[in-house]
Tab-separated table of C-alpha atoms in Angstrom:
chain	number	residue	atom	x	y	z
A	1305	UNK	CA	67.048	78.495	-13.703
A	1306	UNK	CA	66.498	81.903	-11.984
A	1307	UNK	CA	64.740	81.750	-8.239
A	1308	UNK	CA	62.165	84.016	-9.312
A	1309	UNK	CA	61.139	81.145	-12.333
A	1310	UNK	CA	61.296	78.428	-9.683
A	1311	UNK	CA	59.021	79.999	-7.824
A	1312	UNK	CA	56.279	80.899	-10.424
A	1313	UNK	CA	56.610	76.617	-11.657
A	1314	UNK	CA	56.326	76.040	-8.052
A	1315	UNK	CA	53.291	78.139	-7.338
A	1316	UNK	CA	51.515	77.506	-10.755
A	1317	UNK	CA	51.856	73.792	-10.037
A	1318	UNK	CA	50.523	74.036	-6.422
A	1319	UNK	CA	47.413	76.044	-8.168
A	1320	UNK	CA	46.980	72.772	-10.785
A	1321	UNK	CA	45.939	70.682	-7.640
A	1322	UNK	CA	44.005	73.703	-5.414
A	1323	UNK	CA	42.236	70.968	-3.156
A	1324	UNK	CA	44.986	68.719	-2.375
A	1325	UNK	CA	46.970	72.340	-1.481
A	1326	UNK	CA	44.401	73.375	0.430
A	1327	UNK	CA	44.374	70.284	2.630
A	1328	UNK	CA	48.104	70.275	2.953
A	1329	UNK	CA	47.915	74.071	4.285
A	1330	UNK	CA	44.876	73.576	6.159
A	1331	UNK	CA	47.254	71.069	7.849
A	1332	UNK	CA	50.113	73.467	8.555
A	1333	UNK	CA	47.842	75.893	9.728
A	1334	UNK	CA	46.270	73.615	12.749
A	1335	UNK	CA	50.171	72.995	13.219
A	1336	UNK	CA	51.285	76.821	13.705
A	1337	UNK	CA	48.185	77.787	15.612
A	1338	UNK	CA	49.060	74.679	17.807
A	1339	UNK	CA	51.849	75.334	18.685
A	1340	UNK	CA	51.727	79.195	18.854
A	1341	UNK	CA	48.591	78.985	21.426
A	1342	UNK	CA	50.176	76.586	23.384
A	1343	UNK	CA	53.329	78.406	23.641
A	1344	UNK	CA	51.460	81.506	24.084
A	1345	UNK	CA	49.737	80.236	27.627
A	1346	UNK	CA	52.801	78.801	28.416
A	1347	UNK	CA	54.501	82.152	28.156
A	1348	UNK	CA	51.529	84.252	30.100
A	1349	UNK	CA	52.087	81.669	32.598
A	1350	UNK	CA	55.067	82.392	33.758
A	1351	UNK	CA	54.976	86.648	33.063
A	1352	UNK	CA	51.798	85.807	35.423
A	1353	UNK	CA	54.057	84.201	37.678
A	1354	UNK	CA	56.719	87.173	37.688
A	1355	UNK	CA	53.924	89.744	37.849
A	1356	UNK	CA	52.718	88.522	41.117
A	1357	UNK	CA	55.647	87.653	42.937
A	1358	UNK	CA	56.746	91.157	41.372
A	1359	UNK	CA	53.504	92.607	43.672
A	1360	UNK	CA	54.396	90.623	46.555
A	1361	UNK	CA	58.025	92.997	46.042
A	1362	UNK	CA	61.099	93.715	44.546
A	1363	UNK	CA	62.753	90.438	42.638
A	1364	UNK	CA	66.042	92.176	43.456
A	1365	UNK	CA	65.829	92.779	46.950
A	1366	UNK	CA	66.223	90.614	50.141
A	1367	UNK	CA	64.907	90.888	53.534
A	1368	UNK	CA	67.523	90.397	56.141
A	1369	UNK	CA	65.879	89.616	59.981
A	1370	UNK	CA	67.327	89.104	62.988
A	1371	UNK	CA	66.296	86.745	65.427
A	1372	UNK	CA	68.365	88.068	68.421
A	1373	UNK	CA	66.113	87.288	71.238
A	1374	UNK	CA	64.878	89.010	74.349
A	1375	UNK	CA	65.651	89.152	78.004
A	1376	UNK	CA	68.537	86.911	79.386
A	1377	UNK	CA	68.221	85.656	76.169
A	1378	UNK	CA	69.638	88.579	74.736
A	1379	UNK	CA	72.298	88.064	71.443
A	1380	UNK	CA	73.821	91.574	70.555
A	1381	UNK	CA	75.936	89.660	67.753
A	1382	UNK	CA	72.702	89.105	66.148
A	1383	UNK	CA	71.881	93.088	66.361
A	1384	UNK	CA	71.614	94.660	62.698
A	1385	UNK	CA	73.166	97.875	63.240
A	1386	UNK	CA	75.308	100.701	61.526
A	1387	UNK	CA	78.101	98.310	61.763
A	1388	UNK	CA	75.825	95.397	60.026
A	1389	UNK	CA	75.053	97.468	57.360
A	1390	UNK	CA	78.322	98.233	56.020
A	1391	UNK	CA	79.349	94.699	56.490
A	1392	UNK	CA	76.129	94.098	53.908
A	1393	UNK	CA	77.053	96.865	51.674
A	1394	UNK	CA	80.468	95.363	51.041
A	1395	UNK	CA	79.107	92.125	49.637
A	1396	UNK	CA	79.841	91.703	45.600
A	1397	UNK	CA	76.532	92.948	43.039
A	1398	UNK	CA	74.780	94.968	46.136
A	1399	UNK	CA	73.847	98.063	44.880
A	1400	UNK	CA	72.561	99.835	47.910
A	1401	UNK	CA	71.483	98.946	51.899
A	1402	UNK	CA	68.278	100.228	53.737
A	1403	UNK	CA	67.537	99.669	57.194
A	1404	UNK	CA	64.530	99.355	58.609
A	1405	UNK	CA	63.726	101.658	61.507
A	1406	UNK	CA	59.983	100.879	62.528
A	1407	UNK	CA	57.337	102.655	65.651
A	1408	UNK	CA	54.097	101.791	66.325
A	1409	UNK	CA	51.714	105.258	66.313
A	1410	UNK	CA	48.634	106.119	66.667
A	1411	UNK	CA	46.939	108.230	63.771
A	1412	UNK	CA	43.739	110.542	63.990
A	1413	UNK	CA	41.987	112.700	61.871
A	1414	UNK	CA	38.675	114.042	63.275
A	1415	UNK	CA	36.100	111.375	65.093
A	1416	UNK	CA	38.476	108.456	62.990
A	1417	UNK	CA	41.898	106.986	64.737
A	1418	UNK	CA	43.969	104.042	63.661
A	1419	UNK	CA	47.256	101.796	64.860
A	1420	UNK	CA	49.688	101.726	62.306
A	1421	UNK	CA	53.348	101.272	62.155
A	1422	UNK	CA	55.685	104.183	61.120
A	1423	UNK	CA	58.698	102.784	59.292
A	1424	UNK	CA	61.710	105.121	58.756
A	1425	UNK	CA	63.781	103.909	55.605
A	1426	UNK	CA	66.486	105.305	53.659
A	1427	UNK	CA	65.947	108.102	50.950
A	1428	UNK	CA	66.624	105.476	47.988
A	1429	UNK	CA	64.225	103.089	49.292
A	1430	UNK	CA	61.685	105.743	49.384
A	1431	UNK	CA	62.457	106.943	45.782
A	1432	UNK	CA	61.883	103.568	44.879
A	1433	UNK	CA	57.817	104.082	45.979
A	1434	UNK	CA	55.106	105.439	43.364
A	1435	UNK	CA	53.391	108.353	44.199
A	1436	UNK	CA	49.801	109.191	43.060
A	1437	UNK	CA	50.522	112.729	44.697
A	1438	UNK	CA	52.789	114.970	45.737
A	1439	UNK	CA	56.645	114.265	45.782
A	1440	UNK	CA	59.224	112.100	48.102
A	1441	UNK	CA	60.142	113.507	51.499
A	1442	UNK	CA	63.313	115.686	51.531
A	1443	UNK	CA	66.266	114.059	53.683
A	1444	UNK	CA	67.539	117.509	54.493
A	1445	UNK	CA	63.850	118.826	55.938
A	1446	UNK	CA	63.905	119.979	59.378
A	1447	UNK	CA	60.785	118.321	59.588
A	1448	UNK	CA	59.205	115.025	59.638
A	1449	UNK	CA	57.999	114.051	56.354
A	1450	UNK	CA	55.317	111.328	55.577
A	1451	UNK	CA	54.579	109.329	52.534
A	1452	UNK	CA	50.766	107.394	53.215
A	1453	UNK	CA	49.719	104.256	51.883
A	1454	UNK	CA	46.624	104.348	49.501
A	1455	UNK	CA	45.060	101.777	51.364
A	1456	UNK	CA	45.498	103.305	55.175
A	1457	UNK	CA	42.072	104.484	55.296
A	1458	UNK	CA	41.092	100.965	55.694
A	1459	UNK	CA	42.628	100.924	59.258
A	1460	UNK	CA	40.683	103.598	60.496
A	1461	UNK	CA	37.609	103.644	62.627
A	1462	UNK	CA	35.335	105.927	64.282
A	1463	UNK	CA	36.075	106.337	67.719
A	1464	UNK	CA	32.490	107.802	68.680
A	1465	UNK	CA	31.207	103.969	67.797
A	1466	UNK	CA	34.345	101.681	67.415
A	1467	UNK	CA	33.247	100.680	64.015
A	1468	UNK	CA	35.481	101.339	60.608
A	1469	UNK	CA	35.720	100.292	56.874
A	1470	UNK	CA	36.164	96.118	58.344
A	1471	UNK	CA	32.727	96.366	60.290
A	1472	UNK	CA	30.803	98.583	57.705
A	1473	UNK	CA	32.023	98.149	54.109
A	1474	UNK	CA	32.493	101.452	53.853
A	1475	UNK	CA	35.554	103.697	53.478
A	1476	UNK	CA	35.725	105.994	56.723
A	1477	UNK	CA	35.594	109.942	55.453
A	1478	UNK	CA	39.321	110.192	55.893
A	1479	UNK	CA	41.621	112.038	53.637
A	1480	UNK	CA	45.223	111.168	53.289
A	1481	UNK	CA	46.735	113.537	51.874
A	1482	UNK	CA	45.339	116.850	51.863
A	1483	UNK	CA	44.204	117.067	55.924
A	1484	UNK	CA	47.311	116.572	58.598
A	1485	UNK	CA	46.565	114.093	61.176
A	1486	UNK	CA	47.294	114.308	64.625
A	1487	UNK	CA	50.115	111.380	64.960
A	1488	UNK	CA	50.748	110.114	69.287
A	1489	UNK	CA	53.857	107.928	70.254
A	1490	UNK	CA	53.886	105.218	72.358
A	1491	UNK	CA	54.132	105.285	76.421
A	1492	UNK	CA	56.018	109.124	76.241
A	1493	UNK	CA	54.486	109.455	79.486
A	1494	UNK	CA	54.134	113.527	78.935
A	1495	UNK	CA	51.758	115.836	80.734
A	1496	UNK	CA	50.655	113.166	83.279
A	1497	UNK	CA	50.430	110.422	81.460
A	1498	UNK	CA	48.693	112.444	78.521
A	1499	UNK	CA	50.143	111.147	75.210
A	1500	UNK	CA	51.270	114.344	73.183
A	1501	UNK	CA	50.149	114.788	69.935
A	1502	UNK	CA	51.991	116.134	67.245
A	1503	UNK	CA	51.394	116.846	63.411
A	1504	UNK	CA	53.890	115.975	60.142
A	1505	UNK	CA	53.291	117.131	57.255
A	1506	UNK	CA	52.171	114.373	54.251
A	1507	UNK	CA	54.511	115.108	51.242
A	1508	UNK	CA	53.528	111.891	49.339
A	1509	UNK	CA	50.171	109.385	48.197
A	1510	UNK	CA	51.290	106.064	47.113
A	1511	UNK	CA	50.119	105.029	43.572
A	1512	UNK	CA	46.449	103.326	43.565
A	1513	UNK	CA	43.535	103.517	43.966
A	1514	UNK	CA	42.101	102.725	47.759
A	1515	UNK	CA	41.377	98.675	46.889
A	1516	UNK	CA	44.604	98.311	44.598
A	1517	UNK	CA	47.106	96.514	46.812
A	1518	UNK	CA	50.827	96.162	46.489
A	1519	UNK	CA	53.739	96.329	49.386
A	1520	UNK	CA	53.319	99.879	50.162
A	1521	UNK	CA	49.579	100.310	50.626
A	1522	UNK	CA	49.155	99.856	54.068
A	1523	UNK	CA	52.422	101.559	55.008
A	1524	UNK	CA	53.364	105.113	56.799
A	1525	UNK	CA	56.710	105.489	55.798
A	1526	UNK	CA	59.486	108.552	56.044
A	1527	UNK	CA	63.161	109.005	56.443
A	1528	UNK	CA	64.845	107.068	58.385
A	1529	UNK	CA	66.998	110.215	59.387
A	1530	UNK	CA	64.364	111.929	60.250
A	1531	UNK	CA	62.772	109.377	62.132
A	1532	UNK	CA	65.889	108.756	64.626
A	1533	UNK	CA	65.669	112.417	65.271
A	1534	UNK	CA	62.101	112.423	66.028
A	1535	UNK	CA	62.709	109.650	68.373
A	1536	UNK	CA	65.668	111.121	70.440
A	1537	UNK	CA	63.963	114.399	70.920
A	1538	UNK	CA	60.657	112.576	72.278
A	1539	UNK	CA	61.873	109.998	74.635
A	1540	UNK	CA	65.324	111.111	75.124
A	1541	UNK	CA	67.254	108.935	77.483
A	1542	UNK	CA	64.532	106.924	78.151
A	1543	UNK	CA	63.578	103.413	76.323
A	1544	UNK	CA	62.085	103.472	72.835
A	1545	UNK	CA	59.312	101.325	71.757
A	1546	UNK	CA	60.784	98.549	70.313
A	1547	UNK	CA	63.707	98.804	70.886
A	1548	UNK	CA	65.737	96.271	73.343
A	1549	UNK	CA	67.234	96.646	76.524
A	1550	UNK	CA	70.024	95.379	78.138
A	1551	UNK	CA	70.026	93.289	80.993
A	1552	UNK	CA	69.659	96.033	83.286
A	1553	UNK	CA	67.057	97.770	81.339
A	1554	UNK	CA	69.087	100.163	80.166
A	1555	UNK	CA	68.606	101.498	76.214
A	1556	UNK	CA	71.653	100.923	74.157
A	1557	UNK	CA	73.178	103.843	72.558
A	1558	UNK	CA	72.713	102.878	69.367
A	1559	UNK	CA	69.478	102.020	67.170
A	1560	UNK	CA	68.909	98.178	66.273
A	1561	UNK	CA	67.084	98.149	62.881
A	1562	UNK	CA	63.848	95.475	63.134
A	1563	UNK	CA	65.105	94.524	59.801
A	1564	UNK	CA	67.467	95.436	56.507
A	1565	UNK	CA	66.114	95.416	52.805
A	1566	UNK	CA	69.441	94.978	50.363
A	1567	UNK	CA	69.176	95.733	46.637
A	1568	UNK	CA	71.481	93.651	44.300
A	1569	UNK	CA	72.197	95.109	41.131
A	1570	UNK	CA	70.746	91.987	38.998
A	1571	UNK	CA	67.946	89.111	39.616
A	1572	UNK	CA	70.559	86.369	38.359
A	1573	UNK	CA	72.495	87.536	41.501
A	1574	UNK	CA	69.705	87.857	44.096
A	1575	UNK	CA	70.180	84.160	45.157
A	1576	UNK	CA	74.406	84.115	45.368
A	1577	UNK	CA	74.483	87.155	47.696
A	1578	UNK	CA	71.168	85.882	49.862
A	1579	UNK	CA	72.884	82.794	50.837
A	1580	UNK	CA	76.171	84.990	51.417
A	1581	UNK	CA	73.942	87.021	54.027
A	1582	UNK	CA	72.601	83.813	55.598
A	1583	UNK	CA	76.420	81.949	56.427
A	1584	UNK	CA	76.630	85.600	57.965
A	1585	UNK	CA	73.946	83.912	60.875
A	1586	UNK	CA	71.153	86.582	59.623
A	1587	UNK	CA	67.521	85.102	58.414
A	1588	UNK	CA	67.538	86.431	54.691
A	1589	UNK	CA	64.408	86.125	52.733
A	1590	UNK	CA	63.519	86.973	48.727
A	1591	UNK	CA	60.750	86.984	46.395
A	1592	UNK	CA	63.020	85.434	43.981
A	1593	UNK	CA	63.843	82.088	45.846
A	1594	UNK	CA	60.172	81.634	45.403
A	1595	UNK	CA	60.033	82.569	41.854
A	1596	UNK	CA	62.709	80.323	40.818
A	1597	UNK	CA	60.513	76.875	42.335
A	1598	UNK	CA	57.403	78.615	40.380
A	1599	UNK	CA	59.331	79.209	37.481
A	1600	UNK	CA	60.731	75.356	37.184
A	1601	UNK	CA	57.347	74.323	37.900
A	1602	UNK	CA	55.693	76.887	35.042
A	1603	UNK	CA	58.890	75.536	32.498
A	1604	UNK	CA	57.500	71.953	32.696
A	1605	UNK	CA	54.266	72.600	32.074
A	1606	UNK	CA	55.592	75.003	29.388
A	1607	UNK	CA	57.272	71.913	27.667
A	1608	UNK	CA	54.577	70.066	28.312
A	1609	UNK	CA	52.160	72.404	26.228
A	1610	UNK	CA	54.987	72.655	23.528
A	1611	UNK	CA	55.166	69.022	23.024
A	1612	UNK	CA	51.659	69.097	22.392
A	1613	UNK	CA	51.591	71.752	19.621
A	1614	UNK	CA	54.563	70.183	18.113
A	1615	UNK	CA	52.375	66.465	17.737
A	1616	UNK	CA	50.226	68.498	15.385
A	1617	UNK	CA	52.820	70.144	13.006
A	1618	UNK	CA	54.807	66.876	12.770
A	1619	UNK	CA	51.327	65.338	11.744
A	1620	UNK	CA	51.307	68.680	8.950
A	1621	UNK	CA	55.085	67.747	8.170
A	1622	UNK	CA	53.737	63.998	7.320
A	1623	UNK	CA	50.793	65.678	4.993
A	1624	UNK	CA	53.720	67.922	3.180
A	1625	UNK	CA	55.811	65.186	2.315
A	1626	UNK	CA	52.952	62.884	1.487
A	1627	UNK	CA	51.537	65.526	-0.855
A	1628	UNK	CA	55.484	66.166	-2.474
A	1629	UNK	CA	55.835	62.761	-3.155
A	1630	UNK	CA	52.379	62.395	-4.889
A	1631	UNK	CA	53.444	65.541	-7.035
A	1632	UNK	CA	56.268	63.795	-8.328
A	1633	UNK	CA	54.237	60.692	-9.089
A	1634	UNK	CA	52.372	62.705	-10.979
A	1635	UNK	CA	55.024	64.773	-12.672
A	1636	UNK	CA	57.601	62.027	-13.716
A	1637	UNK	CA	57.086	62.869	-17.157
A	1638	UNK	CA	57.593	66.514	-16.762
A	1639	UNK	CA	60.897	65.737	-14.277
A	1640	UNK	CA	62.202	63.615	-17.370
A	1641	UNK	CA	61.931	66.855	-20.041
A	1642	UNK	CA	63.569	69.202	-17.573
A	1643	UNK	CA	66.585	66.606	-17.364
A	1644	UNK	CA	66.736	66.218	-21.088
A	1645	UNK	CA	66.190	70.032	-22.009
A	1646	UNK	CA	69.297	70.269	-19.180
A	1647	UNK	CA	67.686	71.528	-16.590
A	1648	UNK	CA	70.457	70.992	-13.662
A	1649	UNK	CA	69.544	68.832	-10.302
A	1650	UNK	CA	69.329	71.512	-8.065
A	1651	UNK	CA	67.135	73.308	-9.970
A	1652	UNK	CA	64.080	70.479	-9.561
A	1653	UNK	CA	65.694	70.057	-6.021
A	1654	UNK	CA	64.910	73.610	-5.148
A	1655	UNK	CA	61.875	73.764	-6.954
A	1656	UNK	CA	59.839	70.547	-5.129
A	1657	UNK	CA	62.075	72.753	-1.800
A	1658	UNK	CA	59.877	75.667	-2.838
A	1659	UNK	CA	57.095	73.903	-3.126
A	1660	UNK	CA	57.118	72.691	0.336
A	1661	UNK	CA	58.161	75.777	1.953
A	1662	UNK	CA	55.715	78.158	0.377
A	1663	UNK	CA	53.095	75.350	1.446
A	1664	UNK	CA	54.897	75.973	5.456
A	1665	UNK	CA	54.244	80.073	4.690
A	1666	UNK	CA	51.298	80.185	3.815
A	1667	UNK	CA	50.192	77.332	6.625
A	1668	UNK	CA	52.132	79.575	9.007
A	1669	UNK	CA	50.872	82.788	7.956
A	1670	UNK	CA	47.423	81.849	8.242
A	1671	UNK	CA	47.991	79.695	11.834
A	1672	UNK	CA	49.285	82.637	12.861
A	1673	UNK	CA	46.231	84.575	12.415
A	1674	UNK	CA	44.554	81.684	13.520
A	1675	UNK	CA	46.023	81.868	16.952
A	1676	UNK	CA	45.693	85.570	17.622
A	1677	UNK	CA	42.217	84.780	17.130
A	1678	UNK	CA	42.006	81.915	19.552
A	1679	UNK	CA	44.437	83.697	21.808
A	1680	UNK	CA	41.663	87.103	22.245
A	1681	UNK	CA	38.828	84.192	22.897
A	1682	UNK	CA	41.116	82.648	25.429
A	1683	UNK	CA	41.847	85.650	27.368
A	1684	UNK	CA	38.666	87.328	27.375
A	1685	UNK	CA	36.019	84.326	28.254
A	1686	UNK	CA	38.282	81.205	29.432
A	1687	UNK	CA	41.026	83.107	31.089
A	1688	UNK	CA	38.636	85.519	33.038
A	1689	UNK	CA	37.088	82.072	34.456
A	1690	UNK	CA	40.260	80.411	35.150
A	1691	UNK	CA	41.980	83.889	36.491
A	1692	UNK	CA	39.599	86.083	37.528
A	1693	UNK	CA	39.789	88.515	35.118
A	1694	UNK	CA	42.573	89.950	35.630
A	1695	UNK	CA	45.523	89.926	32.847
A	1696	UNK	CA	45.866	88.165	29.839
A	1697	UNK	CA	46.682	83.948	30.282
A	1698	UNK	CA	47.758	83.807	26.730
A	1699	UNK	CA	50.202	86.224	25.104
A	1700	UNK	CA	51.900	85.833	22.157
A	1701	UNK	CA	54.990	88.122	21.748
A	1702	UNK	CA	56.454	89.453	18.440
A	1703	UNK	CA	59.560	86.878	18.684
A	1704	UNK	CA	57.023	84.036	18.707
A	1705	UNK	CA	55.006	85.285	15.336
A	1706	UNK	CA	58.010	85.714	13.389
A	1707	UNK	CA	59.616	82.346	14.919
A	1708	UNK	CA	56.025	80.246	14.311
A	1709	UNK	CA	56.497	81.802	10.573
A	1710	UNK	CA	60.032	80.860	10.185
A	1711	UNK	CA	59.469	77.017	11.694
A	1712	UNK	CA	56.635	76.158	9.334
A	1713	UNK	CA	58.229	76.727	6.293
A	1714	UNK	CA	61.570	74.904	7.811
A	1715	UNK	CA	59.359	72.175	8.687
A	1716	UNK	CA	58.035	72.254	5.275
A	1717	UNK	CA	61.007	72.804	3.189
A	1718	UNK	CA	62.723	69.421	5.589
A	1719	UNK	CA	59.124	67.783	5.344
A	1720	UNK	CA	59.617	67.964	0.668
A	1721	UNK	CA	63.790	67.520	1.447
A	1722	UNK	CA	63.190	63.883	0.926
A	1723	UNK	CA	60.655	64.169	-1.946
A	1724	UNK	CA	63.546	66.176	-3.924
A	1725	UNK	CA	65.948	64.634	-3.800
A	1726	UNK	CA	64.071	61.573	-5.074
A	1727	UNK	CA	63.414	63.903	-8.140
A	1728	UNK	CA	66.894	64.123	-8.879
A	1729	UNK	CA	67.487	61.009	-8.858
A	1730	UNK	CA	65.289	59.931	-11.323
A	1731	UNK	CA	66.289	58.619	-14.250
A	1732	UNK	CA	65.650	60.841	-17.406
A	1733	UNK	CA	64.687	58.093	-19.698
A	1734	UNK	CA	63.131	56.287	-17.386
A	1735	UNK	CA	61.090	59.587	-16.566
A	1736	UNK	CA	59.945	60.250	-20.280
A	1737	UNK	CA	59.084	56.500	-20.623
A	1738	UNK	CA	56.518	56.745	-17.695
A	1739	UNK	CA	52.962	57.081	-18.942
């Protein structure tokens, strides 16, 4: 028999008993949307968990520290230097190095000042930052160049009453990007003691809005070029602000970095080359070595919510075969005439197989719609309670609505395997004899 005639017996004999059918779907569909909704907040668990950890900073870079010590105390071998950094740069699946070059600096625009730190990094590390305005400082400027965080405003307070966004609730009238500010270094000693001011130019606004945090909003960042420049030409020979000293008080004639952000070229590496950097004797820290605890943590209870879908469509796989082997009770007779008329065996094999699997279709097709249903109620009244509103706890990708399809009808075609081939092996006689 052609597929296309299996398939119209199968479906015309699935119509001659419309409740039982109905039952048997109704089943498979509390299967699917079982398991689809439970795999679906498993799922928007753990994107959650990579989305925030993603805020906290890349999943591909690693902080490198130095705990060197100050006074007698004083380690150069733990210095991260020039030297360190092409030492770093040479380790396997790191893509590119950027020190850290950080000076504490006072800011002022009008009656508002604030205390923030000015952190010089490389030009890739800046390119790496998303601007809301304006474009990434130029490495070959002459001239300072500033990229703002879009929360800095926060930090500022009026100097007429020493009282600012933390005291009032409300943002001071500063503007970021389109007034200069007058920017002081630390203990220059200039002019008597008088701190000179100077003003940079602001060639970048980090992306979001002034209450939307990720790393960069509270930084002051430029080129870390441009920076060391800046630095020589204001204190000269004399100490820098953070930087050490040797024993006689002396500055060294080199810059020591206050720490080292290195980029590997793939998350699956992030881990091999941070505990390369830490036999080096450097403190090495990434979001990912977090991530991976969360994520073995969000796995099991992943499982967990899996197993629990999967109870229900084994209980549907139970109703399939319990309604297949009730359809061949009841069609014995009609078994025995196909056998006679020569109907072969794995023609009524594949058409009780039929059977069952267009019952696991239509089950899944309609689960399916089911759980995009329960999955919108889910995100937009239970997961705003349990998350606080923000993203969606239960997401069900394309891979899973074509795989939730694809299971039921497996599970119902293995679910009527049993029932079929107990229809072939009736007898034919035996069949036609059966009242």
């Amino acid at each position: 028999m052609r597929f296309f005639d299996l398939l119209t017996m199968s479906i015309n004999n699935l119509k001659r008993r419309k409740l039982r059918t109905v039952l048997t779907v109704l089943g498979v569909t509390i299967g699917t949307a079982s398991i689809v909704v439970m795999v679906s907040l498993g799922i928007g668990l753990k994107e959650m968990t990579i989305e925030q950890y993603t805020s906290y900073g890349s999943l591909t870079r690693i902080e490198v520290s130095s705990d060197y010590g100050w006074g007698s105390d004083i380690d150069e071998d733990g210095f991260l230097t020039d030297e360190t950094i092409k030492t770093l740069e040479a380790i396997p699946h790191v893509s590119h190095v950027s020190p850290v070059l950080s000076t504490y600096v006072n800011m002022r625009q009008g009656a508002y000042t604030s205390g923030t730190r000015l952190q010089g990094v490389s030009s890739e590390m800046l390119k790496e930052i998303e601007l809301a305005q304006g474009t990434h400082p130029d490495p070959d400027s002459n001239i300072m160049q500033l990229v703002v965080g879009n929360m800095v405003a926060r930090d500022f307070y009026n100097s007429k009453t020493g009282r600012g966004y933390w005291d009032t609730g409300e943002m001071p009238d500063v503007d970021l990007y389109n007034r200069s500010f007058f920017i002081t270094f630390q203990n220059t000693g200039e002019n008597n003691g008088k701190q000179k001011k100077y003003v940079f130019p602001v060639s970048g606004l980090v992306k979001g809005n002034p209450d939307e945090y990720n790393e960069y909003s509270y930084g002051l960042f430029t080129d870390i070029e441009q920076l060391k420049t800046q630095l020589k030409r204001i204190y000269r020979k004399n100490a820098i602000p953070g930087q050490p000293t040797n024993k006689k008080g002396k500055p060294y004639n080199y810059f020591i970095y206050d720490s080292v952000y290195v980029n590997v070229d793939e998350m699956d590496n992030v881990l091999n080359v941070q505990n390369a950097i830490t036999e080096m004797g450097f403190q090495a820290y990434s979001s990912m070595q977090w991530l991976e605890q969360a994520q073995e943590q969000t796995d099991m209870i992943q499982a967990a919510l899996g197993g629990i879908g999967a109870v229900s469509m084994f209980v549907a796989a139970i109703s399939i075969a319990n309604t297949m082997m009730m359809s061949i009770y009841e069609r014995t007779k009609e078994i025995g005439v196909l056998k006679v008329l020569g109907c072969s065996l794995g023609s009524i094999r594949n058409m009780f197989l039929i059977e069952a699997g267009f019952i696991g279709f239509i089950g899944g097709i309609v689960g399916l719609v089911l759980s995009y249903g329960v999955s919108y109620l889910v995100n937009n009244f239970l997961g705003a309670a349990l998350i606080g509103g923000t993203g969606d706890i239960s997401r069900i990708p394309p891979w899973l609505s074509g795989m939730a399809v694809v299971f039921a009808i497996v599970i119902g075609m293995l679910a009527g395997l049993f029932p079929a081939i107990r229809a072939m092996k009736l007898s034919p006689l035996a069949a036609i004899r059966n009242e």
